[in-house]
Coordinates of N, CA and C in Angstrom, one line a residue:
X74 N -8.2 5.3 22.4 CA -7.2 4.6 21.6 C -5.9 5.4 21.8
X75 N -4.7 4.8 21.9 CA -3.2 5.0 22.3 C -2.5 5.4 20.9
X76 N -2.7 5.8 20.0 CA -1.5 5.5 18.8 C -0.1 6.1 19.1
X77 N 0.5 5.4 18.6 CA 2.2 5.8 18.8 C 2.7 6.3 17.5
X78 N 3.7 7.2 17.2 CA 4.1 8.2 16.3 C 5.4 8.2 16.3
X79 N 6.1 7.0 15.3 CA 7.3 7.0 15.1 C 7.8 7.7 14.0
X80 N 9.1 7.9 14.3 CA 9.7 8.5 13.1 C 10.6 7.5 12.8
X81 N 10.8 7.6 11.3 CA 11.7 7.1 10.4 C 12.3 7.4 9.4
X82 N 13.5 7.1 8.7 CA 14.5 7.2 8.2 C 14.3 6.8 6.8
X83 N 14.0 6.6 5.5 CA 13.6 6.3 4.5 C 15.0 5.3 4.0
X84 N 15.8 5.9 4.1 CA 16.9 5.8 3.9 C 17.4 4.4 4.5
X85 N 17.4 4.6 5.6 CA 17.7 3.2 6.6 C 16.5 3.1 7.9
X86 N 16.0 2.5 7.8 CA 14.4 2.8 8.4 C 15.8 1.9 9.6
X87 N 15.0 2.1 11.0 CA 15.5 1.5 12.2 C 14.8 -0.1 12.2
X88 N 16.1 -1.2 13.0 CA 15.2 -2.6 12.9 C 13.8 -2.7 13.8
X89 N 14.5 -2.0 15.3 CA 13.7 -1.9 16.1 C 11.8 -1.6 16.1
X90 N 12.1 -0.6 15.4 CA 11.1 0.3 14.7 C 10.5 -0.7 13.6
X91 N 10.8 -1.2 13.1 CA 10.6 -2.0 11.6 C 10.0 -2.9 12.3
X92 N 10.5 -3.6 13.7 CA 10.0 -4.9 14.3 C 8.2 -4.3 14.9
X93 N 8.4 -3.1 15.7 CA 7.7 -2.9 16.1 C 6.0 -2.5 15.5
X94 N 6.4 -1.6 13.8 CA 5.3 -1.7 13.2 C 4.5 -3.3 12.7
X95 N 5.3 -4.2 12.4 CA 5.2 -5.6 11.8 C 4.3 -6.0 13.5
X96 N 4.9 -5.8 14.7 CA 3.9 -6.5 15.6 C 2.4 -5.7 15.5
X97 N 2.5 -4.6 15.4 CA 1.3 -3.5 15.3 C 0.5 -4.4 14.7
X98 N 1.3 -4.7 12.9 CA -0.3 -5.5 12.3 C -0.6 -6.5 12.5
X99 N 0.6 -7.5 13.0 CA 0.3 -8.5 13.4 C -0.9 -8.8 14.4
X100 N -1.2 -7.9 15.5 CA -1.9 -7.6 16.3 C -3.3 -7.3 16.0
X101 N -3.6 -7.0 14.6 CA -4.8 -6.4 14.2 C -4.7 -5.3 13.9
X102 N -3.3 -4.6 14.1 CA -3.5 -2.9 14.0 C -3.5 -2.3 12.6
X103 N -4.1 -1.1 12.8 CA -4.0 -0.4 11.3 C -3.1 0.6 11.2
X104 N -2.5 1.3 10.3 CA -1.4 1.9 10.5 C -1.3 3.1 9.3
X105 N -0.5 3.9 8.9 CA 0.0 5.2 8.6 C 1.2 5.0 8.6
X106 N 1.7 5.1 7.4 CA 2.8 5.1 6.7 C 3.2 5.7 5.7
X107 N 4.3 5.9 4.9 CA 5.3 7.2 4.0 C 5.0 6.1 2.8
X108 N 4.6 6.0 1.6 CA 5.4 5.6 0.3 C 6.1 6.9 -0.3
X109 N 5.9 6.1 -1.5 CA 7.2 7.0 -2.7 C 6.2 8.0 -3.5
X110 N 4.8 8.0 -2.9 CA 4.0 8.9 -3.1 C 3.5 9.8 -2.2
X111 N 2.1 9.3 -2.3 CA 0.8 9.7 -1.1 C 0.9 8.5 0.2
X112 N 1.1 9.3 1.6 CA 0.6 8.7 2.7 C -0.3 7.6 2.2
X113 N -0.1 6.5 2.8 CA -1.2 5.0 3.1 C -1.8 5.0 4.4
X114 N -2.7 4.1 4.6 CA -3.5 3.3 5.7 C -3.8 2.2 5.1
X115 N -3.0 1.3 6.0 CA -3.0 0.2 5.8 C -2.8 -1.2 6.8
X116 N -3.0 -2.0 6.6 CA -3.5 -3.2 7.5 C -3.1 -4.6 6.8
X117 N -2.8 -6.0 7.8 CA -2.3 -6.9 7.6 C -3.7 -7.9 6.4
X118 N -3.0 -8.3 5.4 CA -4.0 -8.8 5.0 C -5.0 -10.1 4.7
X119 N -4.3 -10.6 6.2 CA -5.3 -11.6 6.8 C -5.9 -11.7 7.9
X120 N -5.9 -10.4 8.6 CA -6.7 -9.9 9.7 C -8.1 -9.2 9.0
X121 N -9.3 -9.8 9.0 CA -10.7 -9.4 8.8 C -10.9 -8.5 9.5
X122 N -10.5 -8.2 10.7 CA -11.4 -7.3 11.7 C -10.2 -6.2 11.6
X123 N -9.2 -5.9 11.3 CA -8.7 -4.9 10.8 C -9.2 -4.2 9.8
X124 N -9.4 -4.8 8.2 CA -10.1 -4.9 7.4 C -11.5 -4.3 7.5
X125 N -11.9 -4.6 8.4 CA -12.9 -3.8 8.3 C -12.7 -2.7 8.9
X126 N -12.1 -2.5 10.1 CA -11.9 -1.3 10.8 C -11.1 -0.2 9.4
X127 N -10.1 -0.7 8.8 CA -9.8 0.2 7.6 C -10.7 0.5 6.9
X128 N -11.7 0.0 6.6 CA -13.3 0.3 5.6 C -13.7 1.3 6.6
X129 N -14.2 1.1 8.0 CA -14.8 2.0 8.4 C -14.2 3.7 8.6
X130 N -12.7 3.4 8.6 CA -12.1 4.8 8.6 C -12.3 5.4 7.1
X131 N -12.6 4.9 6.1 CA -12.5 5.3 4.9 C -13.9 5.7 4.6
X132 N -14.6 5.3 5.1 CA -15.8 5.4 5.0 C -17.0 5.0 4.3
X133 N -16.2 3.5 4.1 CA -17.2 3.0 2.5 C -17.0 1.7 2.5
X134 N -18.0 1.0 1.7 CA -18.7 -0.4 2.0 C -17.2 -1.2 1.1
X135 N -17.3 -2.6 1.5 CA -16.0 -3.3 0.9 C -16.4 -3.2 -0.7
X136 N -17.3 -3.4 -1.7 CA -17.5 -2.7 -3.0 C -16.6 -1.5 -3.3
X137 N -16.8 -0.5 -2.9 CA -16.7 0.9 -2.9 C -15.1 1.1 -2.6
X138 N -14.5 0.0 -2.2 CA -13.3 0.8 -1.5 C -12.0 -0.1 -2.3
X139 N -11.2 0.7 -3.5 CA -10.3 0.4 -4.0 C -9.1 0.3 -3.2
X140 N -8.4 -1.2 -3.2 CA -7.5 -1.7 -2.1 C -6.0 -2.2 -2.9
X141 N -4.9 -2.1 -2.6 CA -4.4 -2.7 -3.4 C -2.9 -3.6 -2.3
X142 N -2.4 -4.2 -2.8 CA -1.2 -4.9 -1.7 C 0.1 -4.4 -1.4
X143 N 0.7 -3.9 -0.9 CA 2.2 -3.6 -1.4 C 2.7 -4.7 -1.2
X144 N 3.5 -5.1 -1.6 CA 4.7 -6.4 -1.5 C 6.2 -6.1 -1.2
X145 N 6.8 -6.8 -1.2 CA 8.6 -6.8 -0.7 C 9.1 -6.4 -2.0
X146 N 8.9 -7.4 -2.8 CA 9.3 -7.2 -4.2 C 8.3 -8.7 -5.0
X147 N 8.8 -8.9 -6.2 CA 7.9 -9.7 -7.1 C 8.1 -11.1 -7.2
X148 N 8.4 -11.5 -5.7 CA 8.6 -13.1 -5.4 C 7.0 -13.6 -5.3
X149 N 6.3 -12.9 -4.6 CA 4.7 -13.6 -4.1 C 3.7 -13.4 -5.2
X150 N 4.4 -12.6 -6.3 CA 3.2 -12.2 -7.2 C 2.4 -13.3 -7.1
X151 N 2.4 -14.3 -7.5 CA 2.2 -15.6 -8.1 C 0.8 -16.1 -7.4
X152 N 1.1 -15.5 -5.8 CA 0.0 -16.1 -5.2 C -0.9 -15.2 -5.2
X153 N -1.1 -14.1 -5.7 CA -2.6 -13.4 -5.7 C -3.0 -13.2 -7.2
X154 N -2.1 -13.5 -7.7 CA -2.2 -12.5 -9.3 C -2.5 -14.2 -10.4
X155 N -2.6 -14.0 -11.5 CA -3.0 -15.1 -12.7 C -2.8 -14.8 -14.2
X156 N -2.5 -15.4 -14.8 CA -1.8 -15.3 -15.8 C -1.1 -13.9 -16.6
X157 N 0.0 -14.2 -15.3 CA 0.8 -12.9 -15.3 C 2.2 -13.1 -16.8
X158 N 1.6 -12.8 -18.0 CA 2.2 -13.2 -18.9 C 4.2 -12.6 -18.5
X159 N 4.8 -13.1 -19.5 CA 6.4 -12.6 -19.5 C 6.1 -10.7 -20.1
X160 N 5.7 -10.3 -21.0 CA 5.9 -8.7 -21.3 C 5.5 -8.2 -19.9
X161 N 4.4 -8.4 -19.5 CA 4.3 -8.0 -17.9 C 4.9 -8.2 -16.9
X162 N 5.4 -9.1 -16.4 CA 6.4 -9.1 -15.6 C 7.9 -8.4 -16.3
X163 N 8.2 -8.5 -17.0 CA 8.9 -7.7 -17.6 C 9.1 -6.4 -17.3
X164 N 7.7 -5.8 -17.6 CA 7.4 -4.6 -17.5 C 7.5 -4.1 -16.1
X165 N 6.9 -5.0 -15.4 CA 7.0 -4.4 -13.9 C 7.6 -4.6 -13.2
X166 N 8.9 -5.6 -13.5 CA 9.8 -5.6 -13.2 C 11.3 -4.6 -13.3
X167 N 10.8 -3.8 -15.0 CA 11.6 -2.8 -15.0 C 10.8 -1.5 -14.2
X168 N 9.5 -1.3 -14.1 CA 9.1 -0.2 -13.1 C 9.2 -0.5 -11.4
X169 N 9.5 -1.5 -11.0 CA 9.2 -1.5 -9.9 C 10.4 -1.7 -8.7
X170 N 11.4 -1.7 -7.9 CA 10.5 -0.6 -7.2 C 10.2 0.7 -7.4
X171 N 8.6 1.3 -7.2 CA 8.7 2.5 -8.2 C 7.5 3.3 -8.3
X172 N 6.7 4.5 -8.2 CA 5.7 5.0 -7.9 C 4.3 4.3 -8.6
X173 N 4.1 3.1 -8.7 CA 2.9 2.4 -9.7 C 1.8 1.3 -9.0
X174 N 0.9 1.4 -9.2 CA -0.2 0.3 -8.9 C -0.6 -0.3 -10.6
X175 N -0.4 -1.6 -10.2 CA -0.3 -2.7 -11.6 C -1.6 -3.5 -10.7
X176 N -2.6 -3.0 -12.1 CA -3.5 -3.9 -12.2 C -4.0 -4.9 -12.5
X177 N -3.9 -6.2 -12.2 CA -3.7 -7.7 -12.2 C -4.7 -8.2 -12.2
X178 N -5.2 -9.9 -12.6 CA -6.0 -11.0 -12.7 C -5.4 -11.0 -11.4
X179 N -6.9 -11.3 -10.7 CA -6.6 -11.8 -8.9 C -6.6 -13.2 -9.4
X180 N -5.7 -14.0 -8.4 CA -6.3 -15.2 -8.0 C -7.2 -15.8 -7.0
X181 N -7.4 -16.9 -6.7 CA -8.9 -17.2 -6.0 C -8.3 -17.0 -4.5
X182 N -6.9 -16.8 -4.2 CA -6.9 -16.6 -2.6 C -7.6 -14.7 -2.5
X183 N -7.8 -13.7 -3.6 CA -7.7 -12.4 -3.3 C -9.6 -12.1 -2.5
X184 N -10.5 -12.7 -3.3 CA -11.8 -12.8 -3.0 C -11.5 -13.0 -1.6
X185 N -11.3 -14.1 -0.9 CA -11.2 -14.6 -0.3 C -10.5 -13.5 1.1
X186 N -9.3 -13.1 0.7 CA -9.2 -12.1 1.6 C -9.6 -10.5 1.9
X187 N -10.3 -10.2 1.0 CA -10.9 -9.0 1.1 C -12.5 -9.5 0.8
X188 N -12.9 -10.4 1.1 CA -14.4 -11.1 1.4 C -15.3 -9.8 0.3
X189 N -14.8 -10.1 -0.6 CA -15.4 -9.3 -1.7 C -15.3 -10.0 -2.9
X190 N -16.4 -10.2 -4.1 CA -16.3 -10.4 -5.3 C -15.2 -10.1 -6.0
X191 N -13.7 -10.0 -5.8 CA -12.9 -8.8 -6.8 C -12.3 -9.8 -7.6
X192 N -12.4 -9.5 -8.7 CA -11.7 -10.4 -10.4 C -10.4 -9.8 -10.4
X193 N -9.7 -8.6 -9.8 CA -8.4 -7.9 -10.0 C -8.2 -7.0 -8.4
X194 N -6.6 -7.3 -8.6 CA -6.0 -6.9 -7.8 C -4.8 -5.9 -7.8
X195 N -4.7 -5.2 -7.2 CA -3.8 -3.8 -7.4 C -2.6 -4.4 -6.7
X196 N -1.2 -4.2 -7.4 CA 0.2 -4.5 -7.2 C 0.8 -3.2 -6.6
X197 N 1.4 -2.9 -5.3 CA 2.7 -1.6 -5.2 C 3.6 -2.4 -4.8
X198 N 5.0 -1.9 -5.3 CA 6.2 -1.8 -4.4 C 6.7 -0.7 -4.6
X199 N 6.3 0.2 -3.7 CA 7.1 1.9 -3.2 C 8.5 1.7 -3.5
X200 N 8.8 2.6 -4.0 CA 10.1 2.8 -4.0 C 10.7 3.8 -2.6
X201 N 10.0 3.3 -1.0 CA 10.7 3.6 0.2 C 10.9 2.7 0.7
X202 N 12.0 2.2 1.6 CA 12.3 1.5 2.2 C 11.3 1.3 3.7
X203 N 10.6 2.1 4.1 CA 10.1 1.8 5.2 C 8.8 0.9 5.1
X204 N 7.8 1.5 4.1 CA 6.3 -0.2 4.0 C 7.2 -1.6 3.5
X205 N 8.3 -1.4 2.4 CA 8.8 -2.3 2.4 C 9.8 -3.5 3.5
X206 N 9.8 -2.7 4.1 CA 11.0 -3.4 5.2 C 10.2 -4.0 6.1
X207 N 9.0 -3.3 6.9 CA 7.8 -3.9 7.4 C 6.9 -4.9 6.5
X208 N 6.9 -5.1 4.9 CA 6.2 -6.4 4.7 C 7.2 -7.6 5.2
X209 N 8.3 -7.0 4.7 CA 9.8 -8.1 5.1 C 9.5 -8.8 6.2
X210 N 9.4 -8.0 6.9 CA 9.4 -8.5 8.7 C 8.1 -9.3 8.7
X211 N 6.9 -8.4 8.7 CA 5.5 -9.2 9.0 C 5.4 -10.6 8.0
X212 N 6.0 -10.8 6.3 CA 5.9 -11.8 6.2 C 5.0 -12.5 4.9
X213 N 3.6 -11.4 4.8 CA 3.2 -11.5 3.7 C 2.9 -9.8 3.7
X214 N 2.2 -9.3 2.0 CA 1.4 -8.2 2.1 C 0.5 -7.4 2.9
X215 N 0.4 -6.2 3.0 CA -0.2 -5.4 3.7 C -1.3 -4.8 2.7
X216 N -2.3 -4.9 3.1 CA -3.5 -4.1 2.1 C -3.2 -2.4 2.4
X217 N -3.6 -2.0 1.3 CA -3.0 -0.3 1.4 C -4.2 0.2 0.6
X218 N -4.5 1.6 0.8 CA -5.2 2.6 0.3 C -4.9 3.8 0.6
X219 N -5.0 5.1 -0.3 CA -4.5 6.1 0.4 C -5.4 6.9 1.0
X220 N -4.6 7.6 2.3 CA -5.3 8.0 3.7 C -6.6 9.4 2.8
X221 N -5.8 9.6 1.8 CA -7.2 10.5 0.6 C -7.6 10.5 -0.4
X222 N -8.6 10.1 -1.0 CA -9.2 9.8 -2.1 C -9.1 11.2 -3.2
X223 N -9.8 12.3 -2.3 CA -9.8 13.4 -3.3 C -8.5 13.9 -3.3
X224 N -8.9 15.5 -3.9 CA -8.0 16.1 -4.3 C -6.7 16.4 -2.8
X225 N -5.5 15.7 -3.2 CA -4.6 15.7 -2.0 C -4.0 17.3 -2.0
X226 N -4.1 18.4 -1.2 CA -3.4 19.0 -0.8 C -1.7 19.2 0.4
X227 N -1.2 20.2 -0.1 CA -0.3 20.2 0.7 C 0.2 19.8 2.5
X228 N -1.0 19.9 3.1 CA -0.9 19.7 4.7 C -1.4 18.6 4.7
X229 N -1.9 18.1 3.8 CA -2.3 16.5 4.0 C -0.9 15.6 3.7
X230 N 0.3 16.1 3.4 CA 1.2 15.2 3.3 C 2.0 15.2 4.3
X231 N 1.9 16.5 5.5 CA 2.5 16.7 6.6 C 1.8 15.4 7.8
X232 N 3.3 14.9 8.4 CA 2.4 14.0 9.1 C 2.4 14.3 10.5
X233 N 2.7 15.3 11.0 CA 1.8 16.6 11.9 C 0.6 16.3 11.8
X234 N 0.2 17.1 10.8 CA -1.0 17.2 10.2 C -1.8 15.8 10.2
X235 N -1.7 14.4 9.7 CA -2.0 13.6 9.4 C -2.1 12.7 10.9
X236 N -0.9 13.3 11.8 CA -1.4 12.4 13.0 C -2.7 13.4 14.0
X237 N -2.6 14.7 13.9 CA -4.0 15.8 14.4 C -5.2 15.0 13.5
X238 N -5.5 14.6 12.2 CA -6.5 14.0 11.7 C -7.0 12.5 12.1
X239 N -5.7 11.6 12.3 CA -5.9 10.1 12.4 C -5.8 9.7 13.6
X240 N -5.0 10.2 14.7 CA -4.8 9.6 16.1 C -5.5 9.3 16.6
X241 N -7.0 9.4 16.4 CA -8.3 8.7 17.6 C -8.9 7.7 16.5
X242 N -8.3 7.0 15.0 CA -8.9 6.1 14.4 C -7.7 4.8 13.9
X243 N -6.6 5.1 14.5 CA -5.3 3.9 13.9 C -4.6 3.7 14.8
X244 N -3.9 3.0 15.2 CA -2.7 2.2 16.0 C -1.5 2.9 16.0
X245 N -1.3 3.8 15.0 CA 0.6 3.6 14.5 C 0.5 4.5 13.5
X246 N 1.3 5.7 13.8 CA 1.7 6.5 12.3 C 2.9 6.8 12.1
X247 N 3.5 6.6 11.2 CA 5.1 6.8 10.8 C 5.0 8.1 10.4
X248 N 6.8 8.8 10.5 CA 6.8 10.0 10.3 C 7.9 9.4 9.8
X249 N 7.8 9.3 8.2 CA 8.6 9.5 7.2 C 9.2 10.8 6.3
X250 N 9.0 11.6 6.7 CA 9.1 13.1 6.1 C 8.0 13.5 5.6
X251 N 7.9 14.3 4.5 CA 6.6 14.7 4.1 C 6.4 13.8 2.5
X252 N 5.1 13.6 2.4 CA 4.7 13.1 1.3 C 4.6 13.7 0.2
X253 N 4.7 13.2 -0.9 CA 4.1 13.5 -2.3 C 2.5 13.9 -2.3
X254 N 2.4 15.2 -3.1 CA 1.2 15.6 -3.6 C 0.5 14.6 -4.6
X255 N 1.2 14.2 -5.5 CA 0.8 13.2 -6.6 C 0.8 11.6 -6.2
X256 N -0.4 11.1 -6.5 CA -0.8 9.5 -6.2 C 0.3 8.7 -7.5
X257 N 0.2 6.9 -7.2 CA 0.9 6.2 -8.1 C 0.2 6.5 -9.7
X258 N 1.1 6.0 -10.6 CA 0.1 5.9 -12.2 C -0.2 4.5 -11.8
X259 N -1.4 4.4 -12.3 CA -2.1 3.3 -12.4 C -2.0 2.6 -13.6
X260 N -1.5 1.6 -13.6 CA -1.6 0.7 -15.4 C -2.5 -0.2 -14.8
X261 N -3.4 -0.7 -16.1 CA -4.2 -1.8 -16.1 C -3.7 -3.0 -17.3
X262 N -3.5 -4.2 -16.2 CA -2.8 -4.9 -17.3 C -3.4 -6.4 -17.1
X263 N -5.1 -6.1 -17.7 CA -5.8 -7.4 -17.6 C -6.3 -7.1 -19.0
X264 N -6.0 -6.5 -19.7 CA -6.6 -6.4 -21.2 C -5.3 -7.0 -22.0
X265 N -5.4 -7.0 -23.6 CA -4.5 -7.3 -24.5 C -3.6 -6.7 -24.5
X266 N -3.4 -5.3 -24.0 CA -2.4 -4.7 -24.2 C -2.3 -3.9 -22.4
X267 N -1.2 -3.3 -21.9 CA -1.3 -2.6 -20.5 C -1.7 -0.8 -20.8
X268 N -2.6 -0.4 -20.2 CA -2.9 0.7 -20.4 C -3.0 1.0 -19.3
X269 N -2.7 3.1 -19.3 CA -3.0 3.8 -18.0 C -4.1 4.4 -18.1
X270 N -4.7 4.6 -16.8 CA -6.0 4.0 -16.5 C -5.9 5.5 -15.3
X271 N -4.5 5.8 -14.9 CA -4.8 7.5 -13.6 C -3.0 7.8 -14.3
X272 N -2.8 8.9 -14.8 CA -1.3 9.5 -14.3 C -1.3 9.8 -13.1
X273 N -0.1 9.3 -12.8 CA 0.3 10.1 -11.6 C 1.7 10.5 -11.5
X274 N 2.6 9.9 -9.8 CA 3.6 10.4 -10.3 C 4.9 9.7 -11.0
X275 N 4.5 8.2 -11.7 CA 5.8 7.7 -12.2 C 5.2 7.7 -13.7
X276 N 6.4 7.9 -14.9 CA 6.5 8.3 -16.0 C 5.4 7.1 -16.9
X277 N 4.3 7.9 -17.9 CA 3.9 6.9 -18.2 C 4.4 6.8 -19.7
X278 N 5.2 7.1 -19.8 CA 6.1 6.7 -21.1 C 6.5 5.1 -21.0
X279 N 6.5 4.1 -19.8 CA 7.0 3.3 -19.5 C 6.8 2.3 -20.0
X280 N 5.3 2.8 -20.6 CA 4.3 1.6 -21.4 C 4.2 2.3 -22.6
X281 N 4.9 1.3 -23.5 CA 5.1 1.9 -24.8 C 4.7 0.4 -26.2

């Protein structure tokens, strides 16, 4: 396998570059990318045979493997998510764009594309310009998880580092500078009230 190792600008990500990851998934490919946290891997999310190739890098059966979407911003909610009341949209409207995964009522297209039982679905929009500019381009969501589950150390945010680990398993790694040690806060907001469920690195004063 060939991967290519671009670099980019957070700031003003290149179009070029922006077009050229969007063909990557278009294509089936899987990819390595900067958020406003922890490094992703992540894949188009209507390509199945990507989808699984992302499972198999991660190493775990579609049950086992917490997935969530990044989006452009909160125009598409609508189609994966369900009775996404006004305090919530509200709410993540004021957090987002912004270091958080909002845990949502899936709707009946989400089963369907991660060919899994799942009743809920995980919401990001990064506060970086680069996964975002690439959902822009590609069109819909990208399924995302981060490239580490455990405890993230420091050389795992170098993406040196991250392309010597991943280059014989992904298509495409961005070199957005270095990443955050700390993953998103997680709110869960399928109960009565929205509750955090992981701190991480955006303020969880926000749910109050």
């Amino acid at each position: 396998m060939s991967v290519e190792f671009l670099r980019m600008f957070p700031e003003n990500p290149e179009r070029k570059k922006i077009e050229k990851s969007a063909t990557v998934l278009r294509n089936g490919g899987v990819i390595i990318y900067p958020t406003d946290t922890v490094y992703g891997l992540g894949c188009d999310i209507f390509n199945q045979r990507a989808l699984e190739r992302l499972r198999q890098i991660k190493g775990v059966k579609s049950k086992g493997l917490n997935l969530s979407f990044i989006c452009y911003d909160l125009s598409h909610i609508s189609e994966y998510t369900r009775h996404l009341d006004t305090p919530i949209f509200k709410l993540m409207k004021k957090a987002l764009p912004g270091p958080y995964t909002f845990i949502l009522e899936a709707s009946s297209k989400v089963p369907k594309i991660l060919s899994a039982k799942k009743k809920t679905v995980g919401i990001r929009i990064p506060d970086n310009n680069i996964p975002r500019d690439i959902v822009r381009e590609l069109g819909n969501p990208i399924i995302t998880t981060s490239i580490h589950d455990d405890e993230i150390h420091d050389h795992a945010t170098d993406p040196e580092v991250i392309f010597d680990e991943f280059k014989n398993q992904v298509d495409l790694i961005i070199d957005g500078g270095p990443g955050n040690v700390e993953p998103s806060t997680i709110i869960d907001c399928t109960g009565q009230s929205p509750q955090i469920v992981r701190e991480g690195l955006g303020d969880v004063n926000i749910v109050g």
